[in-house]
Tab-separated table of C-alpha atoms and ligand atoms in Angstrom:
chain	number	residue	atom	x	y	z
R	33	MET	CA	63.113	90.906	132.206
R	34	GLU	CA	65.315	87.999	133.346
R	35	LEU	CA	65.779	86.993	129.666
R	36	PHE	CA	67.683	90.206	128.987
R	37	SER	CA	69.691	90.269	132.218
R	38	LEU	CA	73.496	90.186	132.040
R	39	GLU	CA	74.000	89.954	135.831
R	40	GLY	CA	77.186	88.035	136.600
R	41	CYS	CA	78.492	88.249	133.013
R	42	THR	CA	81.741	89.757	131.807
R	43	ALA	CA	81.955	91.357	128.365
R	44	LEU	CA	85.032	92.305	126.341
R	45	VAL	CA	84.307	95.333	124.142
R	46	THR	CA	86.864	96.573	121.595
R	47	GLY	CA	87.107	100.248	120.633
R	48	VAL	CA	85.381	100.958	123.909
R	49	ASN	CA	86.105	104.616	124.522
R	50	ARG	CA	84.065	106.530	121.954
R	51	GLY	CA	81.342	106.345	119.344
R	52	ILE	CA	79.412	103.108	119.029
R	53	GLY	CA	81.726	101.076	121.315
R	54	LEU	CA	81.142	103.442	124.213
R	55	ALA	CA	77.347	103.162	123.866
R	56	LEU	CA	77.533	99.371	123.583
R	57	ALA	CA	79.669	99.078	126.727
R	58	GLU	CA	77.274	101.363	128.564
R	59	ALA	CA	74.263	99.263	127.462
R	60	LEU	CA	75.887	96.003	128.566
R	61	ALA	CA	76.804	97.534	131.935
R	62	GLU	CA	73.266	98.852	132.381
R	63	ALA	CA	71.998	95.298	131.764
R	64	GLY	CA	74.327	94.011	134.491
R	65	ALA	CA	77.655	93.051	132.871
R	66	ASP	CA	81.149	93.929	134.023
R	67	ILE	CA	83.216	95.307	131.149
R	68	ILE	CA	86.738	94.628	129.961
R	69	GLY	CA	87.421	97.632	127.756
R	70	LEU	CA	89.939	97.028	124.990
R	71	TYR	CA	91.267	100.414	123.966
R	72	ARG	CA	94.100	101.916	121.968
R	73	THR	CA	94.664	105.437	123.304
R	74	ASP	CA	92.400	106.215	126.262
R	75	CYS	CA	89.636	104.503	128.228
R	76	ARG	CA	88.565	107.095	130.783
R	77	ALA	CA	85.189	107.874	129.181
R	78	ALA	CA	84.321	104.164	129.106
R	79	GLU	CA	85.413	103.620	132.695
R	80	LYS	CA	83.228	106.513	133.825
R	81	ALA	CA	80.199	105.287	131.833
R	82	VAL	CA	80.452	101.697	133.122
R	83	THR	CA	81.126	102.426	136.772
R	84	ARG	CA	78.144	104.816	136.824
R	85	TYR	CA	75.991	101.664	136.671
R	86	GLY	CA	77.875	100.088	139.593
R	87	ARG	CA	79.643	97.599	137.307
R	88	ARG	CA	83.354	96.848	137.264
R	89	PHE	CA	85.553	98.204	134.453
R	90	HIS	CA	88.858	96.532	133.563
R	91	ALA	CA	91.145	98.363	131.138
R	92	LEU	CA	93.003	96.372	128.488
R	93	GLN	CA	95.304	98.331	126.185
R	94	CYS	CA	95.876	96.802	122.760
R	95	ASN	CA	96.534	98.298	119.336
R	96	LEU	CA	94.718	95.913	116.997
R	97	GLU	CA	96.625	97.226	113.978
R	98	GLN	CA	100.008	96.306	115.403
R	99	THR	CA	99.308	93.219	117.485
R	100	PRO	CA	100.230	89.874	115.924
R	101	VAL	CA	97.994	86.834	116.293
R	102	GLU	CA	99.837	85.543	119.396
R	103	GLY	CA	99.358	88.995	120.962
R	104	LEU	CA	95.605	88.761	120.401
R	105	SER	CA	95.563	85.386	122.183
R	106	GLU	CA	97.531	86.999	124.984
R	107	ALA	CA	94.980	89.867	125.139
R	108	VAL	CA	92.190	87.320	125.608
R	109	ARG	CA	94.226	85.566	128.332
R	110	GLN	CA	94.656	88.923	130.074
R	111	ALA	CA	90.941	89.643	129.678
R	112	VAL	CA	90.045	86.374	131.404
R	113	ASN	CA	92.530	87.139	134.198
R	114	LEU	CA	91.122	90.632	134.664
R	115	GLY	CA	87.444	89.704	134.494
R	116	GLY	CA	87.654	86.221	135.999
R	117	ARG	CA	85.530	84.913	133.089
R	118	LEU	CA	84.554	85.829	129.544
R	119	ASP	CA	80.925	85.541	128.479
R	120	ILE	CA	80.550	88.136	125.724
R	121	VAL	CA	82.870	89.602	123.085
R	122	VAL	CA	81.853	92.659	121.082
R	123	ASN	CA	84.141	93.198	118.081
R	124	ASN	CA	83.462	96.886	117.552
R	125	ALA	CA	86.810	98.611	116.863
R	126	GLY	CA	87.047	99.639	113.244
R	127	ILE	CA	88.682	102.119	110.897
R	128	ILE	CA	87.840	103.529	107.477
R	129	ARG	CA	90.100	105.017	104.778
R	130	ARG	CA	88.509	107.010	101.975
R	131	SER	CA	89.953	107.299	98.449
R	132	PRO	CA	89.089	106.332	94.874
R	133	ALA	CA	89.901	102.672	94.172
R	134	VAL	CA	92.669	103.506	91.662
R	135	GLU	CA	94.450	105.543	94.354
R	136	HIS	CA	93.773	103.245	97.310
R	137	SER	CA	97.181	102.431	98.829
R	138	GLU	CA	98.418	99.076	100.051
R	139	THR	CA	99.045	100.721	103.430
R	140	ASP	CA	95.391	101.713	103.758
R	141	TRP	CA	94.185	98.329	102.492
R	142	ASP	CA	96.364	96.434	104.996
R	143	ALA	CA	95.456	98.669	107.948
R	144	VAL	CA	91.708	98.387	107.347
R	145	LEU	CA	91.742	94.635	106.717
R	146	GLN	CA	93.960	94.098	109.766
R	147	VAL	CA	91.781	96.029	112.246
R	148	ASN	CA	88.336	95.320	110.795
R	149	LEU	CA	88.723	91.674	109.801
R	150	LYS	CA	91.941	89.842	110.734
R	151	ALA	CA	91.990	91.047	114.343
R	152	VAL	CA	88.260	90.270	114.630
R	153	PHE	CA	88.810	86.691	113.483
R	154	PHE	CA	91.826	85.936	115.677
R	155	LEU	CA	90.494	87.671	118.800
R	156	THR	CA	87.285	85.691	118.345
R	157	GLN	CA	89.211	82.459	117.793
R	158	ALA	CA	91.040	82.939	121.113
R	159	ALA	CA	87.803	83.853	122.920
R	160	ALA	CA	86.004	80.822	121.505
R	161	ARG	CA	88.606	78.506	123.049
R	162	VAL	CA	87.584	79.888	126.465
R	163	MET	CA	83.856	79.813	125.643
R	164	LYS	CA	83.993	76.214	124.396
R	165	GLU	CA	85.334	75.165	127.801
R	166	GLN	CA	82.465	77.063	129.469
R	167	GLY	CA	79.906	75.576	127.074
R	168	ARG	CA	78.474	78.993	126.293
R	169	GLY	CA	79.358	82.444	124.998
R	170	LYS	CA	78.163	85.314	122.850
R	171	ILE	CA	80.176	86.861	120.028
R	172	ILE	CA	78.783	90.071	118.531
R	173	ASN	CA	80.473	91.536	115.462
R	174	ILE	CA	79.833	95.030	114.200
R	175	ALA	CA	79.131	94.869	110.479
R	176	SER	CA	77.861	97.760	108.305
R	177	MET	CA	75.540	98.716	105.480
R	178	LEU	CA	78.705	98.109	103.425
R	179	SER	CA	78.472	94.441	104.377
R	180	PHE	CA	75.663	94.436	101.755
R	181	GLN	CA	76.442	97.363	99.465
R	182	GLY	CA	79.508	98.682	97.631
R	183	GLY	CA	79.711	102.113	99.236
R	184	ILE	CA	81.478	105.130	97.786
R	185	LEU	CA	85.297	105.501	97.814
R	186	VAL	CA	85.896	102.999	100.634
R	187	PRO	CA	86.933	99.755	98.861
R	188	SER	CA	88.994	98.257	101.709
R	189	TYR	CA	86.283	99.053	104.249
R	190	THR	CA	83.623	97.417	102.068
R	191	ALA	CA	85.815	94.324	101.621
R	192	SER	CA	86.423	94.105	105.369
R	193	LYS	CA	82.743	94.484	106.305
R	194	HIS	CA	81.588	91.904	103.729
R	195	GLY	CA	84.208	89.675	105.370
R	196	VAL	CA	82.809	90.354	108.841
R	197	VAL	CA	79.427	88.985	107.770
R	198	GLY	CA	81.151	86.017	106.123
R	199	ILE	CA	83.020	85.014	109.281
R	200	THR	CA	79.945	85.701	111.420
R	201	ARG	CA	78.061	83.055	109.443
R	202	ALA	CA	80.988	80.625	109.170
R	203	LEU	CA	81.710	80.710	112.906
R	204	ALA	CA	78.016	80.548	113.813
R	205	ASN	CA	77.719	77.318	111.800
R	206	GLU	CA	80.730	75.820	113.490
R	207	TRP	CA	80.086	76.867	117.073
R	208	ALA	CA	76.296	76.907	117.508
R	209	ALA	CA	76.415	73.318	118.756
R	210	CYS	CA	79.002	74.327	121.416
R	211	GLY	CA	76.630	76.908	122.918
R	212	ILE	CA	78.417	79.854	121.330
R	213	ASN	CA	76.169	82.338	119.512
R	214	VAL	CA	77.914	84.338	116.799
R	215	ASN	CA	75.865	87.196	115.374
R	216	ALA	CA	76.360	90.673	113.960
R	217	ILE	CA	74.770	94.092	114.162
R	218	ALA	CA	74.794	96.149	110.951
R	219	PRO	CA	74.508	99.796	111.968
R	220	GLY	CA	73.123	102.242	109.452
R	221	TYR	CA	74.507	105.768	109.231
R	222	ILE	CA	75.414	106.666	112.821
R	223	ALA	CA	76.722	110.062	113.898
R	224	THR	CA	80.256	109.343	115.179
R	225	ASP	CA	83.821	110.442	114.316
R	226	ASN	CA	83.847	107.700	111.638
R	227	THR	CA	81.117	109.464	109.645
R	228	ALA	CA	82.036	113.091	110.472
R	229	PRO	CA	83.410	113.764	106.932
R	230	LEU	CA	80.072	112.638	105.416
R	231	ARG	CA	78.054	114.924	107.675
R	232	ALA	CA	80.453	117.800	106.922
R	233	ASP	CA	79.807	117.414	103.158
R	234	PRO	CA	76.416	119.059	102.489
R	235	VAL	CA	75.823	117.060	99.279
R	236	ARG	CA	76.602	113.642	100.805
R	237	ASN	CA	74.774	114.543	104.019
R	238	ARG	CA	71.607	115.447	102.123
R	239	SER	CA	71.685	112.379	99.872
R	240	ILE	CA	72.196	110.082	102.888
R	241	LEU	CA	69.391	111.708	104.858
R	242	GLU	CA	66.992	111.536	101.899
R	243	ARG	CA	67.513	107.762	101.681
R	244	ILE	CA	66.899	107.006	105.381
R	245	PRO	CA	63.191	106.247	105.919
R	246	ALA	CA	63.497	107.320	109.580
R	247	GLY	CA	64.624	110.732	108.303
R	248	ARG	CA	67.587	111.174	110.658
R	249	TRP	CA	71.108	109.975	111.330
R	250	GLY	CA	71.296	107.216	113.942
R	251	THR	CA	72.964	107.773	117.291
R	252	PRO	CA	75.229	105.268	119.077
R	253	ALA	CA	72.429	104.843	121.655
R	254	ASP	CA	70.157	103.460	118.902
R	255	LEU	CA	72.288	100.275	118.972
R	256	LYS	CA	71.864	99.559	122.695
R	257	GLY	CA	68.800	97.311	122.395
R	258	ALA	CA	70.322	95.070	119.730
R	259	VAL	CA	73.547	94.492	121.662
R	260	VAL	CA	71.750	93.601	124.907
R	261	PHE	CA	69.489	91.199	122.986
R	262	LEU	CA	72.433	89.466	121.294
R	263	ALA	CA	74.437	89.305	124.547
R	264	SER	CA	71.605	87.891	126.655
R	265	PRO	CA	69.764	84.557	126.991
R	266	ALA	CA	66.959	86.131	124.898
R	267	SER	CA	69.023	85.303	121.787
R	268	ASP	CA	70.107	81.769	122.700
R	269	TYR	CA	68.535	80.332	119.505
R	270	VAL	CA	69.804	83.140	117.244
R	271	ASN	CA	72.871	82.042	115.266
R	272	GLY	CA	74.576	83.744	112.332
R	273	ALA	CA	72.067	86.590	112.149
R	274	VAL	CA	72.971	90.057	110.932
R	275	ILE	CA	70.586	92.557	112.504
R	276	PRO	CA	70.336	95.892	110.694
R	277	VAL	CA	69.775	98.902	112.945
R	278	ASP	CA	69.527	101.412	110.150
R	279	GLY	CA	66.350	103.506	110.300
R	280	GLY	CA	65.121	101.469	107.323
R	281	TRP	CA	68.076	102.141	104.962
R	282	LEU	CA	68.235	98.570	103.619
R	283	SER	CA	64.495	98.363	103.083
R	284	ARG	CA	64.559	101.351	100.781
I	413	NDP	P1	84.858	105.736	115.783
I	413	NDP	O1	85.835	106.176	114.765
I	413	NDP	O2	84.028	106.746	116.501
I	413	NDP	O3	85.569	104.812	116.895
I	413	NDP	C1	86.430	103.785	116.482
I	413	NDP	C2	86.888	103.019	117.698
I	413	NDP	O4	87.785	101.977	117.263
I	413	NDP	C3	87.663	103.885	118.678
I	413	NDP	O5	87.385	103.473	119.999
I	413	NDP	C4	89.096	103.577	118.315
I	413	NDP	O6	90.021	103.767	119.366
I	413	NDP	C5	89.003	102.104	117.991
I	413	NDP	N1	90.160	101.701	117.189
I	413	NDP	C6	90.512	102.163	115.970
I	413	NDP	N2	91.673	101.606	115.588
I	413	NDP	C7	92.054	100.782	116.590
I	413	NDP	C8	93.177	99.951	116.795
I	413	NDP	N3	94.177	99.880	115.910
I	413	NDP	N4	93.258	99.236	117.940
I	413	NDP	C9	92.278	99.326	118.875
I	413	NDP	N5	91.198	100.113	118.755
I	413	NDP	C10	91.094	100.836	117.621
I	413	NDP	O7	83.926	104.697	114.991
I	413	NDP	P2	82.431	104.226	115.213
I	413	NDP	O8	82.061	104.222	116.641
I	413	NDP	O9	81.579	104.928	114.236
I	413	NDP	O10	82.570	102.730	114.674
I	413	NDP	C11	82.580	101.594	115.519
I	413	NDP	C12	82.341	100.374	114.636
I	413	NDP	O11	81.084	100.507	113.977
I	413	NDP	C13	83.371	100.195	113.522
I	413	NDP	O12	83.629	98.835	113.316
I	413	NDP	C14	82.670	100.788	112.320
I	413	NDP	O13	83.155	100.268	111.123
I	413	NDP	C15	81.250	100.345	112.597
I	413	NDP	N6	80.234	101.090	111.893
I	413	NDP	C16	80.048	102.444	112.083
I	413	NDP	C17	79.051	103.096	111.402
I	413	NDP	C18	78.787	104.540	111.575
I	413	NDP	O14	77.911	105.059	110.846
I	413	NDP	N7	79.449	105.252	112.462
I	413	NDP	C19	78.163	102.391	110.482
I	413	NDP	C20	78.424	100.982	110.372
I	413	NDP	C21	79.420	100.370	111.060
I	413	NDP	P3	90.794	105.208	119.544
I	413	NDP	O15	89.825	106.089	120.285
I	413	NDP	O16	91.994	104.871	120.347
I	413	NDP	O17	91.110	105.714	118.175
């Protein structure tokens, strides 16, 4: 399985300590990568998960909502110093704010667009400067079903996730010839803190479950295969793809 091996690679994963980010970091470590874990509040769970596979874990604290563009460049510089190299970036950290569109505040709009889209673009821009020098690199963005659909009561989130697919394609076009693969994973409905309010609402929970052909909520572990594929040489000719891992939601 040489094609899927990440031996000798270093991956930066944002939002590394819980939910989907934790599972993605664990999968990359299991495939052989050392992990630079970008976290906001705590990274102990991620450190434990990564080192269990005998890989190195480097902690990098950064609040993506409050860090200006120069700070994101500095975070990438620190990541390269910590890891010695930078082969893979997984832009996973994300937030959601729920309210009807007529009540959606500027504060919520700005926070969601900052974390989910602006920070993704500028962190990726800084990483690509390093990857261009190396002549290769893998950027993996975490999109959403709401990269394709309108969603319910989450207008800023939907705007940000449509944007994530837009920049995935734009950057893939520009950087494919430099050996940098830019792709996205679009998770379906995954049981994490992000979706806890939906699962706690019996009406929403039932209507979501009824629409998923697989008949169950996804788990963060369901995304492990896609991230290893997109991080590894197996995807070297995959550029600008958005891979749904959704139990069939989009095919419905
Ligand atoms: P969680 O809410 O479980 O985790 C979010 C992660 O993002 C946490 O690690 C959190 O850190 C981090 N984060 C939030 N704000 C910041 C910030 N300002 N700076 C740095 N890190 C931050 O979410 P999920 O695991 O569910 O979501 C992960 C990604 O997957 C998101 O982009 C989300 O939009 C996307 N997604 C999720 C789906 C789902 O069904 N769950 C479906 C489709 C996409 P901290 O622990 O410090 O708060």
